[in-house]
Every structure is written in C-alpha cells, then in structure tokens.
Tab-separated table of C-alpha atoms in Angstrom:
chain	number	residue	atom	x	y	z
A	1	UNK	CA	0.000	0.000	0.000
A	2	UNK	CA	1.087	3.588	-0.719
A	3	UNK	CA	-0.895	6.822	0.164
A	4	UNK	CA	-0.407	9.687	-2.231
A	5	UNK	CA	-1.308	13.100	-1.148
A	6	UNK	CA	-0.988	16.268	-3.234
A	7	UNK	CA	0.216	19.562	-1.487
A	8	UNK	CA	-0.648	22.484	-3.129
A	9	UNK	CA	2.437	24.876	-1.566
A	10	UNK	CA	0.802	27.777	-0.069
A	11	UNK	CA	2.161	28.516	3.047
A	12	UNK	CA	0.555	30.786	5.702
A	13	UNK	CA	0.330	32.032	9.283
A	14	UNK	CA	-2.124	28.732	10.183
A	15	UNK	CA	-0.460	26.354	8.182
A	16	UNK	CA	2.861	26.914	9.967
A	17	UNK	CA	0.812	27.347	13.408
A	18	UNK	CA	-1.227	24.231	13.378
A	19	UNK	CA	0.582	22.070	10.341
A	20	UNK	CA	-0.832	20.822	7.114
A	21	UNK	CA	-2.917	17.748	6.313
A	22	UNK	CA	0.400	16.720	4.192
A	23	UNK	CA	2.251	16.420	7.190
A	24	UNK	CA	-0.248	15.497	9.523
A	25	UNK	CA	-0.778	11.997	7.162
A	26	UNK	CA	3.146	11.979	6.941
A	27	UNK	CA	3.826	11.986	10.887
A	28	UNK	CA	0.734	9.414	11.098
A	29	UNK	CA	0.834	6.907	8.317
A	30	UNK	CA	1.469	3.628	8.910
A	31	UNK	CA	1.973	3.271	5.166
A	32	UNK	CA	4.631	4.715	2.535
A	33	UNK	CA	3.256	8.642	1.908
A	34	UNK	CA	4.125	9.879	-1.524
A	35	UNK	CA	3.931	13.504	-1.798
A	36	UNK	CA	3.595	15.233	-4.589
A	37	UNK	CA	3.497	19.195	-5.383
A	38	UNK	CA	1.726	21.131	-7.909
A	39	UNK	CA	3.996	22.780	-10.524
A	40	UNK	CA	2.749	26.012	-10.308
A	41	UNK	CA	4.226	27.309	-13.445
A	42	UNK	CA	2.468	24.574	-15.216
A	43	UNK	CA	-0.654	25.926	-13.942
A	44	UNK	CA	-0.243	29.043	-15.884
C-alpha cells in the first residue's frame, strides 16, 4: 500500500501554526506517503 497526497504549496500564518494535512498523514501513516506538489508554473 502507498498513500499519495498532493500539497498544493501555499504557506501561511495557520499552516505553519497548526501544520498541514500533508504532514499530519506523513507523521501518522502507517503506510509509505508519496507527496507530490503542484507545478505552479504549469498551472499558468
């Protein structure tokens, strides 16, 4: 099994206050956590 997660890479004030569900699944996971990030200049 393998859990893959997007993270979209915003950071702000509450995300570095109370953490992100990307980490929160990372610290948990009993599993393998692939993570993978947006390419932003894709987007465009």
């Amino acid at each position: 099994s393998l859990i893959v997660i997007g993270s979209h890479g915003r950071s702000n004030i509450r995300d570095r206050l109370l953490g992100t569900v990307s980490e929160y699944v990372i610290k948990n996971a009993h599993q393998p956590v692939l993570v993978i990030k947006r390419d932003v200049a894709a987007q465009k």
